[in-house]
């Protein structure tokens, strides 16, 4: 127990990783693989013995289980301090980055259809986004707005502030990327226009 | 058709197929244009701190495939562009290291030790010329070894290795990469096993897609390009953004140095550095041929060996041109040799090789492996023609490096002014767009982001992303080799130990893991 607590103090993430993989590999081995693979490890069909679909994932899962146990045991027997893992700052940073990316992608997906709805609501009667997704400005509106928000948001997360300079860079970048894909190539579809 | 016919056809295909324009009546092929464009782009990205050749290859590949399509005609233009990036970025990396004491990539860290003192003495031109000469010499040497060795190695592999041996060889390669890359062997192995496991999701021979949890989107598995770009590129982008957020380094404080004194590269200088280039190029080539060991170790070993043999002043670390030569020749010599395992065995050894393999996996007509160099009487082996076409693009890109590389390289000092924290979010959007344009579904974008966060976590937990990706790419080959080996040995469960060669590979695999696990402390 003493050794375990020493190891946990020195390399908590190594031990945590070992425990995580032990639990998930046991679950995979006894629950996921049996219910989600229809053929076994070895298949016999008309006296012909072949390797089934379960063979490779089972070997890999057993490998992960054995390696995790060995890694955990070695970390306990020979504890070595390791600079690794996530701290509170990492979680805070990733949380903010995820929000910036999510806002960017949400705008990319929905800004075009919303613009069409808005024009329709104002009496434009232009039809559905599905019919207009090959027409300017609707076809690039979502990508440009979402792309701008994604770049601007990510820069803001890193710089801890939103400046006119970073807005200019984001706008320029998204214009260049749109031109890069839209002008030379007729067959390329920017997001979200390829989705059925 | 003999070997020479295939070589000639490869050269002719590169220079004459699909001409886009002509200069003085001489048609210029699309492949040549793509090599030149890739080369210029490679120098540009190589000189930009934080963005290297692999980044550029990753971003370009989906765009190139969207432009050129998936059929065999696309192969040489796409590979030509990627080769151009590879070659251009090897010389570009030294620019920020020499001019601003900021290594553009980890492998040019040692270049700062002697390059920056020379810049401070007013001789940045000389430092850049030495770096260029050494880098291109190392690269050319490595390419010559690749072109002469890969076909013979492939013929040997084809002659002596059957399915059990091929399965054992893939296991040995994965064991080697897992053990060598990173500081913890067990984490390296976990990364490789995880890569293999995830690659098996949604694939298989049965009608029911395994481990897909009933999802139609997962029925064909995760898109390969999403996994590779997510883990390798987005993972690095997220980690770098966090590092910058923590440090918020001011990159605007660039010192300007007055250029004075001798800034030319004389014949006497070349005579001084040639022995160091020779030693380092050999070290880099040997290291490059082994899977998993990258150019950073080659540069470190090249520099350390050069320091051991160097006599006179200035000493290494004080502005010795031999120091720059030793580092640059070693790290550039890795590039060509890295393709030896790809072309002869179909096994990628480093990130650049991963993208070359990814291109060939996506585009039809060329599957790297020993069969590429098989001669069939009275027939053309089109794969061998493509292989020699690839070699031709490498030689052509080397020619560009020798002639134009030095000039463009000296113009790239301005790239240091680009703030990385503003560039990386653009790379993020460009990567996601490139994925969408190729896959035309938001699912692929979400998968890429998911793999990106996996790559970020792996980096934070010191797990090797290279081992994960190489395992992911080789997973299907391994399973197929195991299925075939099991069948040809008459369902022998010990098929991996059926012959002396496969036994040797398996023993070596275990020995590599045990050796590096025992010496783990030293590595970390």
XYZ file of C-alpha atoms in Angstrom:
720
model
C 0.000 0.000 0.000
C 2.898 2.288 0.881
C 4.473 1.580 -2.519
C 1.198 2.254 -4.272
C 0.775 5.646 -2.646
C 4.414 6.539 -3.448
C 3.868 5.553 -7.067
C 0.603 7.459 -7.155
C 2.354 10.588 -5.870
C 5.214 10.325 -8.363
C 3.376 9.307 -11.536
C -0.381 9.534 -10.981
C -1.187 9.654 -14.680
C 0.804 6.515 -15.494
C -1.068 4.572 -12.813
C -4.371 6.159 -13.792
C -3.770 5.248 -17.423
C -2.976 1.650 -16.454
C -6.158 1.387 -14.377
C -8.259 2.971 -17.137
C -6.984 0.528 -19.740
C -7.372 -2.468 -17.414
C -11.038 -1.624 -16.801
C -11.850 -0.786 -20.438
C -10.037 -3.827 -21.823
C -11.904 -6.143 -19.409
C -15.184 -4.532 -20.487
C -14.218 -4.882 -24.166
C -13.142 -8.490 -23.713
C -16.210 -9.714 -21.825
C -18.978 -7.376 -23.029
C -18.253 -5.404 -26.207
C -16.530 -8.075 -28.324
C -19.032 -10.881 -27.505
C -22.097 -8.770 -28.318
C -20.780 -6.777 -31.287
C -18.832 -9.342 -33.348
C -20.798 -12.129 -34.962
C -17.968 -14.507 -35.824
C -15.689 -15.999 -33.191
C -11.930 -16.062 -32.751
C -11.715 -19.237 -34.846
C -14.376 -20.267 -37.368
C -14.979 -23.753 -38.745
C -17.000 -23.968 -41.943
C -17.276 -27.292 -43.809
C -14.225 -28.611 -41.920
C -12.210 -25.547 -43.028
C -10.715 -23.721 -40.042
C -10.220 -19.955 -40.492
C -9.518 -16.905 -38.368
C -12.746 -15.143 -37.376
C -13.407 -11.418 -37.084
C -13.027 -11.555 -33.305
C -9.412 -12.788 -33.429
C -7.571 -9.506 -34.088
C -9.583 -7.303 -31.659
C -9.337 -10.003 -28.971
C -5.554 -10.285 -29.313
C -5.194 -6.497 -29.196
C -7.449 -6.213 -26.148
C -5.539 -8.958 -24.319
C -2.337 -7.136 -25.326
C -3.668 -3.860 -23.906
C -4.721 -5.633 -20.696
C -1.350 -7.345 -20.182
C 0.637 -4.201 -21.067
C -1.468 -2.058 -18.706
C -0.976 -4.535 -15.846
C 2.785 -4.613 -16.497
C 2.958 -0.808 -16.748
C 1.008 -0.417 -13.504
C 3.096 -3.001 -11.639
C 6.392 -1.495 -12.812
C 5.189 1.987 -11.825
C 4.469 0.621 -8.320
C 7.663 -1.440 -7.953
C 10.013 1.133 -9.529
C 8.305 4.505 -9.073
C 9.845 7.194 -11.282
C 8.711 10.803 -11.258
C 7.186 11.768 -14.591
C 6.279 15.190 -15.922
C 3.045 14.374 -17.708
C -0.694 14.585 -17.634
C -3.310 17.273 -17.444
C -3.708 19.843 -14.737
C -6.529 22.267 -13.966
C -5.132 24.742 -16.509
C -5.243 22.110 -19.260
C -8.913 21.356 -18.582
C -9.708 25.073 -18.503
C -7.896 25.630 -21.793
C -9.487 22.649 -23.554
C -12.947 23.613 -22.285
C -12.595 27.078 -23.809
C -11.115 25.703 -27.027
C -13.981 23.207 -27.400
C -16.503 26.037 -26.983
C -14.728 28.132 -29.649
C -14.642 25.202 -32.086
C -18.265 24.211 -31.325
C -19.530 27.754 -31.967
C -17.573 27.880 -35.229
C -18.919 24.528 -36.446
C -22.495 25.300 -35.348
C -22.425 28.544 -37.325
C -20.886 26.724 -40.269
C -23.705 24.160 -40.255
C -26.689 26.388 -39.558
C -25.905 29.981 -40.609
C -26.690 29.335 -44.299
C -30.115 27.724 -43.664
C -30.917 30.419 -41.067
C -30.094 33.148 -43.583
C -32.437 31.549 -46.103
C -35.180 31.273 -43.447
C -34.649 34.931 -42.551
C -34.936 36.068 -46.173
C -38.074 33.934 -46.552
C -39.509 35.387 -43.341
C -38.899 38.883 -44.664
C -40.970 38.010 -47.719
C -38.196 37.012 -50.077
C -39.729 33.632 -51.003
C -36.432 32.283 -52.255
C -37.102 28.628 -51.471
C -35.209 26.179 -49.295
C -31.508 26.139 -48.451
C -31.254 22.714 -50.088
C -32.209 24.288 -53.416
C -29.964 27.310 -52.896
C -26.791 25.670 -51.672
C -25.208 26.059 -55.085
C -26.023 29.789 -55.217
C -24.063 32.783 -53.891
C -24.054 34.084 -51.211
C -25.897 31.231 -49.483
C -23.410 28.540 -50.476
C -20.477 30.242 -48.717
C -22.249 32.201 -45.984
C -22.140 29.421 -43.374
C -18.551 28.467 -44.123
C -17.311 32.045 -43.996
C -19.164 32.985 -40.822
C -18.361 29.707 -39.056
C -14.763 29.693 -40.262
C -14.280 33.277 -39.106
C -15.761 32.445 -35.686
C -13.590 29.345 -35.361
C -10.308 31.131 -36.133
C -11.197 34.282 -34.208
C -12.392 32.228 -31.226
C -9.279 30.039 -31.122
C -6.957 33.063 -31.344
C -8.978 34.713 -28.569
C -8.648 31.619 -26.382
C -4.853 31.633 -26.762
C -4.332 35.401 -26.510
C -6.927 35.812 -23.739
C -8.426 38.749 -25.617
C -10.279 39.558 -28.799
C -8.566 42.251 -30.837
C -9.259 44.004 -34.116
C -5.967 42.611 -35.398
C -6.994 39.010 -34.797
C -10.415 39.742 -36.346
C -8.649 41.070 -39.439
C -6.396 38.004 -39.636
C -9.423 35.694 -39.227
C -11.402 37.493 -41.911
C -8.500 37.529 -44.340
C -7.780 33.844 -43.707
C -11.366 32.752 -44.258
C -11.633 34.847 -47.458
C -8.398 33.299 -48.803
C -9.572 29.767 -47.926
C -12.966 30.334 -49.549
C -11.324 31.648 -52.724
C -8.825 28.760 -52.643
C -11.631 26.193 -52.765
C -14.385 28.054 -54.613
C -12.655 29.738 -57.528
C -10.460 27.072 -59.140
C -12.587 23.982 -58.393
C -16.210 23.613 -59.476
C -16.583 20.159 -57.985
C -15.540 20.978 -54.416
C -18.234 21.510 -51.827
C -17.520 23.590 -48.758
C -19.208 22.637 -45.483
C -22.109 22.032 -45.035
C -23.076 21.780 -48.721
C -21.979 18.173 -49.241
C -24.246 16.768 -46.529
C -27.317 14.966 -47.803
C 10.664 -5.901 -70.016
C 13.889 -5.373 -68.117
C 14.832 -3.095 -65.250
C 16.281 -0.410 -67.517
C 13.054 -0.252 -69.540
C 11.094 0.388 -66.348
C 13.552 3.090 -65.241
C 13.288 4.798 -68.639
C 9.482 4.585 -68.622
C 9.410 6.095 -65.122
C 11.541 9.043 -66.248
C 9.501 9.558 -69.435
C 6.208 9.450 -67.497
C 7.385 12.165 -65.120
C 8.672 14.494 -67.815
C 6.173 14.013 -70.600
C 2.791 12.743 -69.328
C -0.053 15.304 -69.268
C 1.815 18.469 -70.308
C 0.192 21.655 -69.018
C 2.177 24.169 -71.091
C 5.378 24.345 -73.073
C 8.469 26.507 -72.892
C 10.205 27.069 -76.240
C 8.408 24.049 -77.647
C 9.398 21.855 -74.702
C 6.307 20.411 -72.989
C 6.220 20.793 -69.201
C 4.320 17.966 -67.516
C 1.887 18.355 -64.650
C 4.171 16.228 -62.419
C 7.094 18.607 -62.934
C 4.866 21.611 -62.196
C 3.615 19.929 -59.004
C 7.156 19.114 -57.815
C 8.173 22.756 -58.286
C 5.068 24.054 -56.481
C 5.519 21.555 -53.650
C 9.181 22.483 -53.371
C 8.426 26.217 -53.039
C 5.654 25.496 -50.531
C 8.047 23.202 -48.627
C 10.711 25.917 -48.250
C 7.999 28.342 -47.123
C 6.574 26.039 -44.429
C 9.985 24.741 -43.391
C 11.058 28.299 -42.595
C 7.914 28.988 -40.557
C 8.476 28.076 -36.896
C 5.897 25.589 -35.679
C 4.864 24.439 -39.139
C 6.987 21.772 -40.765
C 6.954 19.518 -43.787
C 4.528 16.958 -42.249
C 1.999 19.734 -41.510
C 2.141 20.893 -45.104
C 1.872 17.341 -46.457
C -1.140 16.670 -44.231
C -2.989 19.785 -45.301
C -2.149 19.329 -48.977
C -3.039 15.659 -49.367
C -6.861 15.889 -49.150
C -6.848 18.971 -51.388
C -4.611 17.250 -53.944
C -6.821 14.174 -53.972
C -9.911 16.329 -54.421
C -8.219 18.072 -57.363
C -6.593 15.097 -59.092
C -9.021 12.329 -58.145
C -8.384 8.733 -57.172
C -7.260 7.117 -60.424
C -3.706 6.161 -61.262
C -3.055 9.281 -63.378
C -3.192 11.298 -60.160
C -0.393 9.320 -58.554
C 2.756 11.027 -59.808
C 1.446 14.635 -59.629
C 0.279 14.064 -56.029
C 3.433 12.217 -54.973
C 5.516 14.819 -56.812
C 3.954 17.616 -54.770
C 4.507 15.709 -51.508
C 8.123 14.947 -52.468
C 8.597 18.634 -53.310
C 7.360 19.586 -49.819
C 9.635 16.978 -48.226
C 12.694 18.308 -50.021
C 11.869 21.994 -49.655
C 11.107 21.765 -45.952
C 14.428 20.054 -45.155
C 16.380 23.158 -46.164
C 13.807 25.667 -44.894
C 14.035 24.437 -41.292
C 17.543 25.824 -40.830
C 16.520 29.421 -41.645
C 14.868 30.465 -38.343
C 17.442 28.395 -36.421
C 20.340 30.331 -37.935
C 18.813 33.791 -38.201
C 16.742 33.973 -35.018
C 17.984 31.198 -32.720
C 14.512 29.641 -33.060
C 14.515 26.112 -34.455
C 11.682 25.773 -36.967
C 11.544 22.058 -36.227
C 13.094 19.988 -33.381
C 15.715 18.550 -35.728
C 17.212 21.966 -36.374
C 17.753 22.618 -32.656
C 21.441 21.684 -33.000
C 21.760 24.088 -35.956
C 21.136 27.001 -33.581
C 24.261 26.075 -31.568
C 26.663 27.144 -34.309
C 24.350 28.904 -36.742
C 23.233 31.665 -34.425
C 26.775 32.535 -33.162
C 27.784 32.953 -36.827
C 24.798 35.253 -37.372
C 25.805 37.290 -34.311
C 29.288 37.635 -35.830
C 27.673 39.153 -38.934
C 27.931 36.023 -41.102
C 24.348 34.777 -41.509
C 24.922 34.390 -45.260
C 27.809 31.992 -44.711
C 25.834 29.999 -42.127
C 22.864 29.686 -44.491
C 25.097 28.655 -47.406
C 26.799 25.982 -45.282
C 23.402 24.721 -44.081
C 22.090 24.607 -47.634
C 25.128 22.801 -49.046
C 25.226 20.263 -46.209
C 21.495 19.678 -46.192
C 21.274 19.063 -49.922
C 24.405 16.879 -49.881
C 22.951 14.716 -47.078
C 19.612 14.489 -48.839
C 21.165 13.536 -52.183
C 23.325 10.855 -50.539
C 20.262 9.438 -48.827
C 18.295 9.369 -52.081
C 21.092 7.493 -53.849
C 21.026 4.872 -51.077
C 17.221 4.660 -51.369
C 17.248 4.233 -55.137
C 19.938 1.565 -55.066
C 18.838 -0.319 -51.924
C 15.029 -0.344 -51.968
C 14.631 -2.514 -55.098
C 17.167 -5.102 -53.868
C 15.664 -5.213 -50.387
C 12.226 -5.646 -51.949
C 13.461 -8.512 -54.145
C 14.970 -10.214 -51.071
C 11.737 -9.749 -49.118
C 9.700 -11.138 -52.015
C 12.016 -14.128 -52.336
C 12.329 -15.146 -48.704
C 9.230 -13.907 -46.901
C 5.935 -15.733 -47.002
C 2.765 -14.775 -45.090
C 3.946 -15.950 -41.628
C 7.214 -14.061 -42.053
C 5.399 -10.939 -43.305
C 3.087 -10.996 -40.261
C 6.114 -11.440 -37.981
C 7.932 -8.583 -39.749
C 5.010 -6.199 -39.170
C 4.957 -7.233 -35.486
C 8.724 -6.616 -35.265
C 8.352 -3.174 -36.870
C 5.557 -2.210 -34.492
C 7.522 -3.498 -31.483
C 10.526 -1.469 -32.628
C 8.557 1.747 -33.119
C 6.750 1.280 -29.784
C 9.977 0.704 -27.910
C 12.143 3.339 -29.546
C 9.806 6.343 -29.839
C 9.043 8.118 -26.577
C 10.376 7.620 -23.087
C 8.164 4.764 -21.882
C 8.135 1.435 -23.710
C 4.838 0.323 -22.143
C 3.082 3.502 -23.212
C 4.518 3.050 -26.696
C 3.098 -0.470 -26.804
C -0.254 0.727 -25.478
C -0.337 3.357 -28.220
C 0.406 0.781 -30.925
C -2.149 -1.728 -29.568
C -4.755 1.010 -29.292
C -4.058 2.043 -32.894
C -4.521 -1.558 -34.028
C -7.721 -1.992 -32.011
C -9.344 1.223 -33.278
C -8.437 0.281 -36.855
C -10.391 -2.970 -36.431
C -13.621 -1.126 -35.613
C -16.140 -1.470 -38.423
C -14.006 -3.697 -40.620
C -13.699 -7.481 -40.937
C -14.826 -10.172 -43.360
C -18.243 -10.944 -41.909
C -21.380 -9.168 -43.160
C -21.893 -7.632 -39.711
C -19.366 -4.779 -39.293
C -17.561 -5.595 -36.071
C -17.538 -3.304 -33.029
C -19.586 -0.658 -34.872
C -22.236 -0.439 -32.117
C -24.955 -0.559 -34.767
C -23.873 2.741 -36.291
C -24.071 2.984 -40.082
C -21.419 5.701 -40.044
C -18.983 3.311 -38.373
C -19.817 0.349 -40.619
C -16.804 1.043 -42.853
C -14.590 2.085 -39.937
C -13.141 5.487 -39.211
C -11.907 7.329 -42.333
C -8.149 6.736 -42.472
C -7.362 10.325 -43.389
C -9.420 11.608 -40.429
C -7.512 9.409 -38.003
C -4.103 10.346 -39.384
C -4.716 14.092 -39.694
C -6.555 14.218 -36.377
C -3.895 12.524 -34.283
C -0.827 13.881 -36.071
C -1.885 17.407 -37.009
C -4.815 18.548 -34.859
C -3.343 16.894 -31.737
C -0.180 18.925 -32.296
C -2.193 22.100 -33.018
C -4.156 21.756 -29.733
C -1.019 21.008 -27.718
C 0.903 23.899 -29.296
C -1.983 26.307 -28.719
C -2.075 25.322 -25.052
C 1.704 25.715 -24.731
C 1.486 29.195 -26.270
C -1.425 30.104 -24.027
C 0.656 29.099 -20.997
C 3.785 30.871 -22.117
C 2.505 33.729 -24.281
C 5.986 34.255 -25.645
C 6.582 37.522 -27.376
C 7.743 36.679 -30.870
C 8.038 40.260 -31.941
C 11.391 40.818 -30.262
C 13.598 40.026 -33.219
C 17.133 41.296 -33.118
C 18.562 42.632 -36.326
C 22.175 41.834 -37.031
C 24.473 43.837 -39.241
C 25.905 41.705 -42.053
C 29.712 42.034 -42.170
C 32.797 40.018 -43.059
C 33.008 36.892 -45.186
C 29.549 35.597 -46.068
C 30.488 33.369 -49.012
C 31.026 29.629 -49.147
C 34.529 28.999 -50.512
C 36.083 25.838 -51.858
C 38.286 25.739 -48.751
C 35.123 25.806 -46.594
C 33.660 22.918 -48.577
C 36.870 20.930 -48.056
C 36.601 21.574 -44.308
C 32.996 20.451 -44.011
C 32.967 17.527 -46.465
C 34.230 14.879 -43.960
C 31.569 15.983 -41.464
C 28.892 15.850 -44.159
C 30.031 12.332 -45.126
C 29.875 11.000 -41.563
C 26.562 12.693 -40.752
C 24.935 11.689 -44.049
C 25.831 8.050 -43.318
C 24.431 8.312 -39.773
C 21.254 9.999 -41.005
C 20.723 7.432 -43.746
C 21.161 4.480 -41.377
C 18.788 6.003 -38.834
C 16.290 6.956 -41.519
C 16.080 3.389 -42.761
C 14.933 2.183 -39.319
C 11.238 2.660 -38.548
C 10.333 5.139 -35.848
C 13.666 6.867 -35.269
C 13.356 10.388 -36.565
C 15.581 13.132 -37.831
C 15.961 14.682 -34.372
C 18.029 11.747 -33.123
C 19.978 11.725 -36.400
C 20.802 15.427 -35.976
C 21.864 14.901 -32.352
C 24.060 11.898 -33.201
C 25.516 13.653 -36.254
C 26.386 16.714 -34.172
C 27.846 14.644 -31.308
C 29.977 12.572 -33.695
C 31.153 15.686 -35.519
C 32.126 17.334 -32.221
C 34.193 14.280 -31.314
C 36.247 14.506 -34.513
C 36.487 18.280 -34.738
C 39.793 19.941 -33.978
C 40.793 23.597 -34.162
C 38.808 26.732 -33.699
C 36.159 27.895 -33.481
C 34.958 24.966 -31.397
C 31.566 23.357 -31.821
C 28.966 25.590 -30.204
C 30.917 28.772 -30.913
C 30.074 29.255 -34.570
C 31.885 26.341 -36.261
C 30.666 25.770 -39.798
C 31.432 22.068 -39.247
C 28.743 22.047 -36.520
C 26.093 23.324 -38.903
C 27.242 20.878 -41.584
C 27.171 17.894 -39.207
C 23.622 18.666 -38.042
C 22.064 19.590 -41.358
C 23.603 16.699 -43.322
C 22.350 14.217 -40.692
C 18.778 15.479 -40.386
C 18.341 15.845 -44.151
C 19.750 12.391 -44.878
C 16.838 10.866 -42.975
C 14.280 11.979 -45.591
C 15.220 9.683 -48.473
C 16.143 6.693 -46.338
C 12.777 6.876 -44.592
C 11.196 5.674 -47.813
C 13.296 2.462 -47.882
C 10.944 0.533 -45.528
C 7.888 2.057 -47.244
C 8.830 1.061 -50.780
C 10.435 -2.293 -50.008
C 8.183 -3.523 -47.185
C 5.129 -1.246 -47.232
C 5.952 -0.193 -43.660
C 6.164 3.555 -42.919
C 8.891 4.640 -40.547
C 8.136 8.304 -39.909
C 5.500 10.976 -40.406
C 6.533 12.029 -43.928
C 6.525 8.391 -45.013
C 3.048 8.028 -43.483
C 1.723 10.684 -45.854
C 3.427 9.145 -48.892
C 1.822 5.798 -47.951
C -1.517 7.474 -47.282
C -1.441 8.993 -50.775
C -0.742 5.623 -52.364
C -3.460 3.955 -50.267
C -6.003 6.564 -51.368
C -5.068 6.672 -55.046
C -5.341 3.442 -57.002
C -2.595 1.839 -59.042
C 0.321 1.678 -56.615
C 0.620 -0.319 -53.409
C 4.063 0.041 -51.810
C 5.585 -3.302 -50.902
C 7.931 -5.947 -52.268
C 5.709 -6.700 -55.282
C 6.478 -3.242 -56.694
C 9.896 -4.363 -57.943
C 8.792 -7.718 -59.391
C 9.933 -8.211 -62.996
C 7.458 -10.053 -65.188
C 8.831 -11.366 -68.535
C 7.423 -9.527 -71.593
C 5.202 -7.353 -69.437
C 5.375 -3.878 -67.943
C 5.017 -3.772 -64.171
C 3.197 -0.442 -63.931
C 3.908 -0.231 -60.186
C 7.637 -0.383 -60.879
C 7.238 2.398 -63.455
C 5.549 4.523 -60.763
C 8.310 3.685 -58.272
C 10.985 4.882 -60.687
C 8.765 7.869 -61.489
C 8.781 8.656 -57.759
C 12.589 8.357 -57.693
C 12.748 10.696 -60.702
C 10.675 13.323 -58.885
C 13.061 13.029 -55.926
C 16.098 13.533 -58.136
C 14.405 16.468 -59.871
C 13.508 18.021 -56.484
C 17.131 17.558 -55.425
C 18.168 19.384 -58.572
C 15.858 22.251 -57.561
C 17.388 22.180 -54.102
C 20.926 22.449 -55.501
C 20.117 25.224 -57.966
C 17.299 27.363 -56.553
C 17.044 26.191 -52.939
C 19.792 28.414 -51.593
C 18.303 31.556 -53.159
C 14.763 30.937 -51.902
C 16.065 29.839 -48.520
C 17.740 33.200 -47.914
C 14.478 35.011 -48.665
C 12.550 33.107 -46.030
C 13.862 34.907 -42.951
C 10.700 37.003 -42.996
C 8.605 33.969 -41.988
C 9.686 34.324 -38.356
C 7.383 37.356 -38.118
C 4.251 35.229 -38.532
C 2.721 34.789 -35.059
C 2.206 31.093 -34.446
C -0.865 31.583 -32.234
C -2.641 33.164 -35.219
C -1.333 30.726 -37.782
C -2.331 27.489 -36.014
C -6.089 28.254 -35.840
C -5.932 28.845 -39.613
C -4.214 25.456 -39.978
C -7.064 23.977 -37.893
C -9.751 25.378 -40.224
C -7.737 24.433 -43.313
C -7.392 20.833 -42.074
C -11.101 20.514 -41.254
C -12.037 22.025 -44.619
C -9.653 19.702 -46.456
C -11.225 16.708 -44.693
C -14.758 17.874 -45.508
C -13.965 18.596 -49.138
C -12.666 15.053 -49.575
C -15.247 13.169 -47.479
C -18.219 15.580 -47.953
C -19.736 14.723 -44.587
C -19.605 16.495 -41.241
C -19.179 13.081 -39.595
C -15.612 12.994 -40.963
C -14.982 16.460 -39.488
C -16.235 15.347 -36.053
C -14.152 12.153 -36.252
C -11.082 14.225 -37.142
C -11.676 16.498 -34.158
C -12.187 13.422 -31.947
C -8.878 11.967 -33.094
C -7.354 15.421 -32.625
C -8.291 15.400 -28.953
C -7.020 11.833 -28.685
C -3.724 13.017 -30.159
C -3.660 15.903 -27.677
C -4.261 13.548 -24.736
C -1.610 11.129 -25.963
C 0.923 13.953 -26.160
C 0.021 15.142 -22.657
C 0.382 11.582 -21.329
C 3.681 10.932 -23.157
C 2.167 8.243 -25.377
C 3.731 7.928 -28.815
C 1.419 9.225 -31.554
C 3.738 7.849 -34.229
C 3.387 4.293 -32.853
C -0.405 4.748 -32.818
C -0.561 5.958 -36.419
C 1.850 3.412 -37.874
C -0.113 0.646 -36.100
C -3.397 2.089 -37.386
C -2.112 2.095 -40.968
C -0.633 -1.412 -40.763
C -3.578 -2.993 -38.917
C -5.350 -4.387 -41.972
C -2.107 -5.647 -43.519
C -1.291 -7.432 -40.271
C -4.699 -9.069 -40.013
C -4.654 -10.097 -43.672
C -1.146 -11.564 -43.320
C -2.272 -13.457 -40.203
C -5.377 -14.837 -41.926
C -3.324 -15.967 -44.937
C -0.538 -17.390 -42.783
C -3.068 -19.342 -40.723
C -4.582 -20.727 -43.909
C -1.313 -21.680 -45.658
C 0.056 -23.415 -42.547
C -3.080 -25.583 -42.333
C -4.615 -23.767 -39.355
C -1.435 -24.055 -37.292
C -1.945 -21.834 -34.206
C 1.847 -21.425 -33.971
C 2.149 -20.056 -37.516
C 4.229 -17.107 -36.309
C 6.891 -19.601 -35.211
C 6.615 -21.848 -38.266
C 9.993 -21.073 -39.860
C 13.437 -19.802 -38.846
C 12.916 -16.317 -40.325
C 9.600 -15.681 -38.579
C 11.037 -17.093 -35.323
C 13.982 -14.681 -35.673
C 11.613 -11.735 -36.218
C 9.473 -12.673 -33.210
C 12.514 -13.188 -30.953
C 13.886 -9.825 -32.106
C 10.524 -8.172 -31.380
C 10.535 -9.520 -27.816
C 14.237 -8.665 -27.394
C 13.701 -5.051 -28.533
C 10.870 -4.538 -26.031
C 12.780 -6.197 -23.158
C 15.999 -4.287 -23.958
C 14.354 -0.867 -24.064
C 12.119 -1.616 -21.062
C 15.196 -2.469 -18.976
C 16.943 0.738 -20.073
C 13.867 2.901 -19.673
C 15.419 5.147 -17.035
C 18.291 6.042 -19.327
C 15.948 6.921 -22.139
C 13.810 9.237 -20.066
